[in-house]
Structures are given as C-alpha cells and as structure tokens.
PDB file of C-alpha atoms in Angstrom:
ATOM      1  CA  GLU A   1     -33.525  -3.414   0.107  1.00 55.00           C
ATOM      2  CA  ALA A   2     -32.382  -0.274   1.969  1.00 59.00           C
ATOM      3  CA  ASP A   3     -35.051   1.421   3.774  1.00 89.00           C
ATOM      4  CA  ILE A   4     -33.755   4.984   3.508  1.00 94.00           C
ATOM      5  CA  TYR A   5     -35.861   7.908   1.924  1.00 95.00           C
ATOM      6  CA  GLN A   6     -34.984  11.357   0.848  1.00 96.00           C
ATOM      7  CA  THR A   7     -37.604  13.953  -0.249  1.00 96.00           C
ATOM      8  CA  PRO A   8     -37.881  15.720  -2.622  1.00 95.00           C
ATOM      9  CA  ARG A   9     -36.218  14.066  -5.477  1.00 93.00           C
ATOM     10  CA  TYR A  10     -36.143  17.218  -7.389  1.00 94.00           C
ATOM     11  CA  LEU A  11     -36.289  20.935  -6.100  1.00 96.00           C
ATOM     12  CA  VAL A  12     -36.210  24.035  -8.248  1.00 96.00           C
ATOM     13  CA  ILE A  13     -36.304  27.193  -6.206  1.00 95.00           C
ATOM     14  CA  GLY A  14     -35.416  30.814  -6.250  1.00 95.00           C
ATOM     15  CA  THR A  15     -32.376  32.389  -4.663  1.00 96.00           C
ATOM     16  CA  GLY A  16     -33.008  33.441  -1.044  1.00 95.00           C
ATOM     17  CA  LYS A  17     -35.386  30.692  -0.006  1.00 95.00           C
ATOM     18  CA  LYS A  18     -35.215  28.515   2.991  1.00 96.00           C
ATOM     19  CA  ILE A  19     -35.339  24.824   2.091  1.00 96.00           C
ATOM     20  CA  THR A  20     -35.103  21.664   4.034  1.00 97.00           C
ATOM     21  CA  LEU A  21     -34.103  18.414   2.553  1.00 97.00           C
ATOM     22  CA  GLU A  22     -35.698  15.221   4.556  1.00 97.00           C
ATOM     23  CA  CYS A  23     -33.849  12.154   4.960  1.00 98.00           C
ATOM     24  CA  SER A  24     -35.475   9.220   6.964  1.00 97.00           C
ATOM     25  CA  GLN A  25     -34.379   5.671   7.574  1.00 97.00           C
ATOM     26  CA  THR A  26     -36.179   2.784   9.415  1.00 94.00           C
ATOM     27  CA  MET A  27     -33.223   0.530  10.003  1.00 93.00           C
ATOM     28  CA  GLY A  28     -32.329   1.898  13.454  1.00 92.00           C
ATOM     29  CA  HIS A  29     -28.902   3.119  12.400  1.00 92.00           C
ATOM     30  CA  ASP A  30     -27.200   5.506  14.827  1.00 90.00           C
ATOM     31  CA  LYS A  31     -24.747   6.781  12.073  1.00 91.00           C
ATOM     32  CA  MET A  32     -26.046   9.182   9.338  1.00 94.00           C
ATOM     33  CA  TYR A  33     -24.442  11.324   6.734  1.00 94.00           C
ATOM     34  CA  TRP A  34     -25.106  13.945   4.092  1.00 95.00           C
ATOM     35  CA  TYR A  35     -22.903  14.170   1.042  1.00 94.00           C
ATOM     36  CA  GLN A  36     -22.871  16.666  -1.635  1.00 93.00           C
ATOM     37  CA  GLN A  37     -22.245  15.299  -5.430  1.00 90.00           C
ATOM     38  CA  ASP A  38     -21.861  17.442  -8.431  1.00 85.00           C
ATOM     39  CA  PRO A  39     -22.062  15.784 -11.885  1.00 76.00           C
ATOM     40  CA  GLY A  40     -18.761  13.671 -12.542  1.00 70.00           C
ATOM     41  CA  MET A  41     -17.438  14.537  -9.231  1.00 76.00           C
ATOM     42  CA  GLU A  42     -16.677  12.493  -5.937  1.00 79.00           C
ATOM     43  CA  LEU A  43     -18.920  12.612  -3.096  1.00 87.00           C
ATOM     44  CA  HIS A  44     -18.064  15.315  -0.508  1.00 89.00           C
ATOM     45  CA  LEU A  45     -19.235  14.745   3.164  1.00 90.00           C
ATOM     46  CA  ILE A  46     -20.758  17.885   4.509  1.00 92.00           C
ATOM     47  CA  HIS A  47     -22.475  16.554   7.678  1.00 94.00           C
ATOM     48  CA  TYR A  48     -22.624  13.475   9.791  1.00 92.00           C
ATOM     49  CA  SER A  49     -24.208  12.374  13.150  1.00 93.00           C
ATOM     50  CA  TYR A  50     -23.171   9.515  15.258  1.00 89.00           C
ATOM     51  CA  GLY A  51     -26.682   9.546  17.236  1.00 92.00           C
ATOM     52  CA  VAL A  52     -29.371  11.750  18.555  1.00 95.00           C
ATOM     53  CA  ASN A  53     -28.191  15.364  19.392  1.00 94.00           C
ATOM     54  CA  SER A  54     -24.836  14.641  17.978  1.00 92.00           C
ATOM     55  CA  THR A  55     -23.889  16.518  14.640  1.00 94.00           C
ATOM     56  CA  GLU A  56     -20.609  17.402  13.102  1.00 91.00           C
ATOM     57  CA  LYS A  57     -19.448  19.082  10.041  1.00 90.00           C
ATOM     58  CA  GLY A  58     -17.694  17.176   7.383  1.00 86.00           C
ATOM     59  CA  ASP A  59     -14.788  17.880   5.059  1.00 78.00           C
ATOM     60  CA  LEU A  60     -16.522  20.137   2.608  1.00 79.00           C
ATOM     61  CA  SER A  61     -17.326  23.636   4.010  1.00 76.00           C
ATOM     62  CA  SER A  62     -21.215  24.092   3.739  1.00 80.00           C
ATOM     63  CA  GLU A  63     -23.715  26.846   4.621  1.00 89.00           C
ATOM     64  CA  SER A  64     -26.364  24.192   5.476  1.00 93.00           C
ATOM     65  CA  THR A  65     -27.193  22.962   8.854  1.00 95.00           C
ATOM     66  CA  VAL A  66     -28.522  19.641  10.149  1.00 96.00           C
ATOM     67  CA  SER A  67     -30.394  18.423  13.195  1.00 96.00           C
ATOM     68  CA  ARG A  68     -30.815  14.936  14.875  1.00 97.00           C
ATOM     69  CA  ILE A  69     -33.611  14.980  17.313  1.00 97.00           C
ATOM     70  CA  ARG A  70     -34.825  11.436  16.422  1.00 96.00           C
ATOM     71  CA  THR A  71     -32.689   8.343  15.292  1.00 95.00           C
ATOM     72  CA  GLU A  72     -34.582   7.979  12.227  1.00 96.00           C
ATOM     73  CA  HIS A  73     -34.514  11.464  10.903  1.00 97.00           C
ATOM     74  CA  PHE A  74     -31.646  13.619   9.683  1.00 98.00           C
ATOM     75  CA  PRO A  75     -33.021  16.857   7.699  1.00 98.00           C
ATOM     76  CA  LEU A  76     -30.546  19.307   6.274  1.00 97.00           C
ATOM     77  CA  THR A  77     -31.558  23.003   5.878  1.00 96.00           C
ATOM     78  CA  LEU A  78     -30.413  25.832   3.900  1.00 94.00           C
ATOM     79  CA  GLU A  79     -31.479  29.233   5.352  1.00 93.00           C
ATOM     80  CA  SER A  80     -30.971  31.138   2.294  1.00 94.00           C
ATOM     81  CA  ALA A  81     -30.453  29.185  -0.806  1.00 94.00           C
ATOM     82  CA  ARG A  82     -28.001  30.538  -3.682  1.00 94.00           C
ATOM     83  CA  PRO A  83     -27.295  29.032  -7.159  1.00 95.00           C
ATOM     84  CA  SER A  84     -23.822  27.866  -5.745  1.00 92.00           C
ATOM     85  CA  HIS A  85     -25.928  25.459  -3.644  1.00 94.00           C
ATOM     86  CA  THR A  86     -27.185  23.823  -6.908  1.00 95.00           C
ATOM     87  CA  SER A  87     -26.151  20.169  -6.564  1.00 94.00           C
ATOM     88  CA  GLN A  88     -27.235  16.570  -5.704  1.00 94.00           C
ATOM     89  CA  TYR A  89     -27.502  15.833  -1.967  1.00 96.00           C
ATOM     90  CA  LEU A  90     -27.025  12.227  -0.919  1.00 95.00           C
ATOM     91  CA  CYS A  91     -28.162  11.037   2.635  1.00 96.00           C
ATOM     92  CA  ALA A  92     -26.765   7.607   4.131  1.00 95.00           C
ATOM     93  CA  SER A  93     -26.990   5.832   7.184  1.00 94.00           C
ATOM     94  CA  GLY A  94     -24.247   3.439   8.425  1.00 90.00           C
ATOM     95  CA  GLU A  95     -24.537  -0.234   9.763  1.00 84.00           C
ATOM     96  CA  THR A  96     -21.568  -1.967  11.401  1.00 74.00           C
ATOM     97  CA  PRO A  97     -21.901  -5.632  10.039  1.00 64.00           C
ATOM     98  CA  ASP A  98     -18.942  -7.015  11.912  1.00 61.00           C
ATOM     99  CA  ARG A  99     -18.931  -6.804  15.819  1.00 55.00           C
ATOM    100  CA  GLY A 100     -15.345  -7.159  16.010  1.00 53.00           C
ATOM    101  CA  ALA A 101     -14.434  -4.654  13.220  1.00 54.00           C
ATOM    102  CA  LEU A 102     -15.794  -1.247  14.045  1.00 57.00           C
ATOM    103  CA  THR A 103     -14.186   0.331  11.267  1.00 66.00           C
ATOM    104  CA  ASN A 104     -16.206  -1.764   8.731  1.00 78.00           C
ATOM    105  CA  GLU A 105     -19.216   0.144   8.006  1.00 83.00           C
ATOM    106  CA  LYS A 106     -21.746  -0.619   5.169  1.00 86.00           C
ATOM    107  CA  LEU A 107     -23.673   2.585   4.094  1.00 90.00           C
ATOM    108  CA  PHE A 108     -27.031   2.611   2.682  1.00 92.00           C
ATOM    109  CA  PHE A 109     -27.895   5.520   0.476  1.00 94.00           C
ATOM    110  CA  GLY A 110     -31.124   7.219  -0.376  1.00 94.00           C
ATOM    111  CA  SER A 111     -31.919   8.162  -3.936  1.00 92.00           C
ATOM    112  CA  GLY A 112     -30.858  11.730  -3.421  1.00 94.00           C
ATOM    113  CA  THR A 113     -32.483  15.207  -3.899  1.00 95.00           C
ATOM    114  CA  GLN A 114     -31.370  17.161  -7.116  1.00 94.00           C
ATOM    115  CA  LEU A 115     -31.482  20.840  -5.898  1.00 96.00           C
ATOM    116  CA  SER A 116     -31.460  23.569  -8.607  1.00 96.00           C
ATOM    117  CA  VAL A 117     -31.357  27.236  -7.390  1.00 96.00           C
ATOM    118  CA  LEU A 118     -32.125  29.801  -9.839  1.00 95.00           C
TER     119      LEU A 118
ATOM    120  CA  GLY B   1      -6.251  13.636   4.452  1.00 64.00           C
ATOM    121  CA  GLU B   2      -7.064  10.757   2.214  1.00 72.00           C
ATOM    122  CA  ASP B   3      -6.772  11.075  -1.665  1.00 84.00           C
ATOM    123  CA  VAL B   4      -8.761   8.496  -3.620  1.00 90.00           C
ATOM    124  CA  GLU B   5      -8.459   8.636  -7.427  1.00 92.00           C
ATOM    125  CA  GLN B   6     -10.056   6.865 -10.293  1.00 94.00           C
ATOM    126  CA  SER B   7     -10.056   7.105 -13.881  1.00 90.00           C
ATOM    127  CA  LEU B   8     -13.255   8.838 -15.249  1.00 90.00           C
ATOM    128  CA  PHE B   9     -14.608   6.510 -18.100  1.00 94.00           C
ATOM    129  CA  LEU B  10     -14.287   2.927 -19.343  1.00 96.00           C
ATOM    130  CA  SER B  11     -16.271   1.438 -22.333  1.00 97.00           C
ATOM    131  CA  VAL B  12     -16.434  -2.385 -22.847  1.00 97.00           C
ATOM    132  CA  ARG B  13     -18.247  -4.495 -25.117  1.00 97.00           C
ATOM    133  CA  GLU B  14     -21.037  -6.930 -23.507  1.00 97.00           C
ATOM    134  CA  GLY B  15     -19.673 -10.266 -22.524  1.00 97.00           C
ATOM    135  CA  ASP B  16     -16.041  -8.694 -22.113  1.00 97.00           C
ATOM    136  CA  SER B  17     -14.368  -8.346 -18.681  1.00 97.00           C
ATOM    137  CA  SER B  18     -14.181  -4.910 -17.134  1.00 97.00           C
ATOM    138  CA  VAL B  19     -11.463  -3.695 -14.957  1.00 97.00           C
ATOM    139  CA  ILE B  20     -11.919  -0.604 -12.883  1.00 97.00           C
ATOM    140  CA  ASN B  21      -8.933   0.855 -11.180  1.00 97.00           C
ATOM    141  CA  CYS B  22      -8.309   3.025  -7.917  1.00 96.00           C
ATOM    142  CA  THR B  23      -5.547   4.395  -6.211  1.00 96.00           C
ATOM    143  CA  TYR B  24      -5.438   5.794  -2.635  1.00 93.00           C
ATOM    144  CA  THR B  25      -2.863   7.590  -0.466  1.00 90.00           C
ATOM    145  CA  ASP B  26      -3.556   6.598   3.076  1.00 82.00           C
ATOM    146  CA  SER B  27      -1.638   3.427   4.110  1.00 77.00           C
ATOM    147  CA  SER B  28      -3.556   2.905   7.150  1.00 78.00           C
ATOM    148  CA  SER B  29      -6.701   2.195   5.283  1.00 78.00           C
ATOM    149  CA  THR B  30      -8.446  -0.683   6.712  1.00 81.00           C
ATOM    150  CA  TYR B  31     -11.601  -1.454   4.767  1.00 87.00           C
ATOM    151  CA  LEU B  32     -12.009  -0.462   0.953  1.00 92.00           C
ATOM    152  CA  TYR B  33     -15.261  -0.654  -0.784  1.00 94.00           C
ATOM    153  CA  TRP B  34     -16.862  -0.384  -4.130  1.00 96.00           C
ATOM    154  CA  TYR B  35     -20.250   1.124  -4.708  1.00 96.00           C
ATOM    155  CA  LYS B  36     -22.402   1.329  -7.920  1.00 96.00           C
ATOM    156  CA  GLN B  37     -24.711   4.259  -8.810  1.00 92.00           C
ATOM    157  CA  GLU B  38     -27.244   3.875 -11.495  1.00 90.00           C
ATOM    158  CA  PRO B  39     -28.794   6.882 -13.144  1.00 84.00           C
ATOM    159  CA  GLY B  40     -30.873   8.762 -10.917  1.00 79.00           C
ATOM    160  CA  ALA B  41     -30.261   6.608  -7.825  1.00 82.00           C
ATOM    161  CA  GLY B  42     -28.085   6.634  -4.781  1.00 85.00           C
ATOM    162  CA  LEU B  43     -25.083   4.542  -4.216  1.00 91.00           C
ATOM    163  CA  GLN B  44     -25.307   0.856  -3.532  1.00 93.00           C
ATOM    164  CA  LEU B  45     -22.557  -1.151  -1.897  1.00 93.00           C
ATOM    165  CA  LEU B  46     -21.354  -3.820  -4.181  1.00 95.00           C
ATOM    166  CA  THR B  47     -18.496  -5.522  -2.204  1.00 94.00           C
ATOM    167  CA  TYR B  48     -15.727  -4.563   0.159  1.00 92.00           C
ATOM    168  CA  ILE B  49     -12.182  -5.983   1.394  1.00 93.00           C
ATOM    169  CA  PHE B  50     -10.352  -5.898   4.401  1.00 89.00           C
ATOM    170  CA  SER B  51      -6.853  -4.571   4.134  1.00 86.00           C
ATOM    171  CA  ASN B  52      -5.180  -7.958   5.173  1.00 87.00           C
ATOM    172  CA  MET B  53      -6.656  -9.621   2.166  1.00 90.00           C
ATOM    173  CA  ASP B  54      -5.162  -9.578  -1.478  1.00 92.00           C
ATOM    174  CA  MET B  55      -8.386 -10.835  -3.251  1.00 95.00           C
ATOM    175  CA  LYS B  56     -12.064 -11.163  -2.686  1.00 95.00           C
ATOM    176  CA  GLN B  57     -14.337 -12.938  -5.156  1.00 95.00           C
ATOM    177  CA  ASP B  58     -18.222 -12.605  -5.077  1.00 92.00           C
ATOM    178  CA  GLN B  59     -19.814 -14.212  -8.297  1.00 94.00           C
ATOM    179  CA  ARG B  60     -18.929 -12.023 -11.251  1.00 96.00           C
ATOM    180  CA  LEU B  61     -16.843  -9.386  -9.085  1.00 97.00           C
ATOM    181  CA  THR B  62     -13.184  -9.814  -8.172  1.00 97.00           C
ATOM    182  CA  VAL B  63     -11.580  -7.331  -6.046  1.00 97.00           C
ATOM    183  CA  LEU B  64      -7.856  -7.131  -6.014  1.00 97.00           C
ATOM    184  CA  LEU B  65      -5.865  -5.248  -3.561  1.00 96.00           C
ATOM    185  CA  ASN B  66      -2.132  -4.454  -3.860  1.00 95.00           C
ATOM    186  CA  LYS B  67      -1.373  -2.758  -0.448  1.00 92.00           C
ATOM    187  CA  LYS B  68       2.194  -2.006  -1.309  1.00 92.00           C
ATOM    188  CA  ASP B  69       1.165   0.071  -4.296  1.00 93.00           C
ATOM    189  CA  LYS B  70      -2.130   1.328  -2.616  1.00 93.00           C
ATOM    190  CA  HIS B  71      -3.943  -0.059  -5.524  1.00 95.00           C
ATOM    191  CA  LEU B  72      -7.483  -1.566  -5.717  1.00 96.00           C
ATOM    192  CA  SER B  73      -9.296  -2.884  -8.670  1.00 97.00           C
ATOM    193  CA  LEU B  74     -12.665  -4.279  -9.301  1.00 98.00           C
ATOM    194  CA  ARG B  75     -13.089  -6.761 -12.267  1.00 98.00           C
ATOM    195  CA  ILE B  76     -16.485  -7.611 -13.522  1.00 97.00           C
ATOM    196  CA  ALA B  77     -16.635 -10.794 -15.546  1.00 97.00           C
ATOM    197  CA  ASP B  78     -18.928 -11.353 -18.505  1.00 97.00           C
ATOM    198  CA  THR B  79     -20.121  -7.756 -18.515  1.00 97.00           C
ATOM    199  CA  GLN B  80     -23.723  -6.990 -19.043  1.00 97.00           C
ATOM    200  CA  THR B  81     -25.620  -3.782 -20.205  1.00 95.00           C
ATOM    201  CA  GLY B  82     -27.149  -3.693 -16.811  1.00 94.00           C
ATOM    202  CA  ASP B  83     -23.604  -3.179 -15.409  1.00 96.00           C
ATOM    203  CA  SER B  84     -23.532   0.095 -16.987  1.00 96.00           C
ATOM    204  CA  ALA B  85     -23.341   2.810 -14.134  1.00 96.00           C
ATOM    205  CA  ILE B  86     -20.756   4.779 -12.116  1.00 95.00           C
ATOM    206  CA  TYR B  87     -18.588   2.890  -9.899  1.00 97.00           C
ATOM    207  CA  PHE B  88     -17.014   4.650  -6.655  1.00 95.00           C
ATOM    208  CA  CYS B  89     -13.953   3.399  -4.965  1.00 95.00           C
ATOM    209  CA  ALA B  90     -14.120   4.306  -1.155  1.00 93.00           C
ATOM    210  CA  VAL B  91     -11.801   3.729   1.799  1.00 89.00           C
ATOM    211  CA  ARG B  92     -11.714   4.182   5.483  1.00 82.00           C
ATOM    212  CA  GLY B  93      -8.932   5.023   7.622  1.00 69.00           C
ATOM    213  CA  TYR B  94      -7.750   3.399  10.752  1.00 58.00           C
ATOM    214  CA  THR B  95      -9.321   5.719  13.205  1.00 55.00           C
ATOM    215  CA  GLY B  96     -12.652   5.101  11.685  1.00 50.00           C
ATOM    216  CA  ARG B  97     -14.423   8.011  13.407  1.00 54.00           C
ATOM    217  CA  ARG B  98     -14.810   9.847  10.150  1.00 61.00           C
ATOM    218  CA  ALA B  99     -16.907   8.913   7.095  1.00 68.00           C
ATOM    219  CA  LEU B 100     -15.546   7.137   3.912  1.00 82.00           C
ATOM    220  CA  THR B 101     -13.546   8.957   1.492  1.00 86.00           C
ATOM    221  CA  PHE B 102     -14.945   8.464  -2.050  1.00 90.00           C
ATOM    222  CA  GLY B 103     -13.177   8.727  -5.422  1.00 91.00           C
ATOM    223  CA  SER B 104     -14.605  10.694  -8.121  1.00 90.00           C
ATOM    224  CA  GLY B 105     -16.228   7.549  -9.856  1.00 94.00           C
ATOM    225  CA  THR B 106     -15.736   5.658 -13.115  1.00 96.00           C
ATOM    226  CA  ARG B 107     -18.477   5.652 -15.475  1.00 95.00           C
ATOM    227  CA  LEU B 108     -18.798   2.088 -16.982  1.00 97.00           C
ATOM    228  CA  GLN B 109     -20.377   1.943 -20.407  1.00 97.00           C
ATOM    229  CA  VAL B 110     -21.349  -1.533 -21.730  1.00 96.00           C
ATOM    230  CA  GLN B 111     -21.906  -1.595 -25.558  1.00 94.00           C
ATOM    231  CA  PRO B 112     -24.075  -4.475 -26.972  1.00 90.00           C
TER     232      PRO B 112
END
C-alpha cells in the first residue's frame, strides 16, 4: 500500500486565483514527481525533485512552480490559474528497489487532483 | 527524446486473454514498466522487465519484450471484470536521470 497523499481530490476555481496542490509521502523517498494528465492522454512530466532543495522542470512547459523544503512534502503552486490549466495533476515518489540497478525505479502515485479552472 | 506508443482501446470478454501492446523508440531503454490506472485513482505498478530479458511472468501477467523491434506487450490471462482499467507502458532510458516516459495508455474494457 503506497503512502502518498494528494489534496484536494477535486478543485474548481475561478480564473486568476492562486492555488497550491499538496503532495505528501511518508516513505522517505528522495525522488518526487509531478505529472499532468489530460483525459485519454499520456502523462507529461512537469516537475521533479531528487531531494530537499532540488527541483527541476520536466518535459512539458508549465507555468506552475514547486518547492521541496522537506523530504516528505512536494507542493505545486499556480500563481494565477487559467482555464488552460484544467487537467488532472498526479504526484509520485520513487523508490529504487535494486541496489545495483539505479535505473530501476518504482513509482508510487497519489490519487491525483482534478483541477477545473472556470 | 523517447516516444512511447500504445493503442487506445481494447475490449475482451471475461475469461479471455488480453494482450496490450506498446512500442518505443529509445534502444537504450533499460527498464520497461506496466502501470494500471483504475477510475479516479493514481497509477499502480503492475510489473516491470529489464532490457536483457525476453519474458517475465507474474501470476496472470506475462510481459514479452522484443528488443530488436522495440516492442513490449502485456498479456493478462483469464481476464476479469476487475481488470477493466487503463494500462500504461513506461520506459526509462540508460541515463536514468530523467523520469519515466509514459505512453498514452490503453483502455481495457472487459465484458461479462
């Protein structure tokens, strides 16, 4: 059972609002990720972190920002939400199960936040 | 960059076998994964295979890897209605620094 939590599950807000999507994991994983997923589409990596005070942008350009002040917490912030930000946002943390195989990483996903911007 | 492609939809009858296919472009891919996403939930890792293997079996799941053709498949034996979900193929390149590249997912519908 994965111990990674996202809040809120659903969020409907108006254009221009500032929002923060929360993600927390209790597994002590250093690696954490944010993916954006539109219906019927693949997951797009928007941010990732390999540890405290380490954050990088992913493959898909995003107007969101992230922070990693604590290992367990990886919040994503939109300063001014727009309808184009409407999507599902999935947070994940990564575990390397095989000591000798650093490229094998098992991802644990949260249940996601479905964001709708009106 | 890596491209991962999957067919969008598969429908099977309960008790039949399901085969979900995936193709990828990066020949240096080291680990290849299958994730399952049920409605309203995040993704859950089902199984994975290392690139030096051709096949991996785990109970009802069989993963086949054709490295020459860059083709990965997931076979689910005796498919049940509870297997209805979206199945994502994901691959990791050799450098491993970046996160996984996911396909667009195959929606499996199991009819009673």
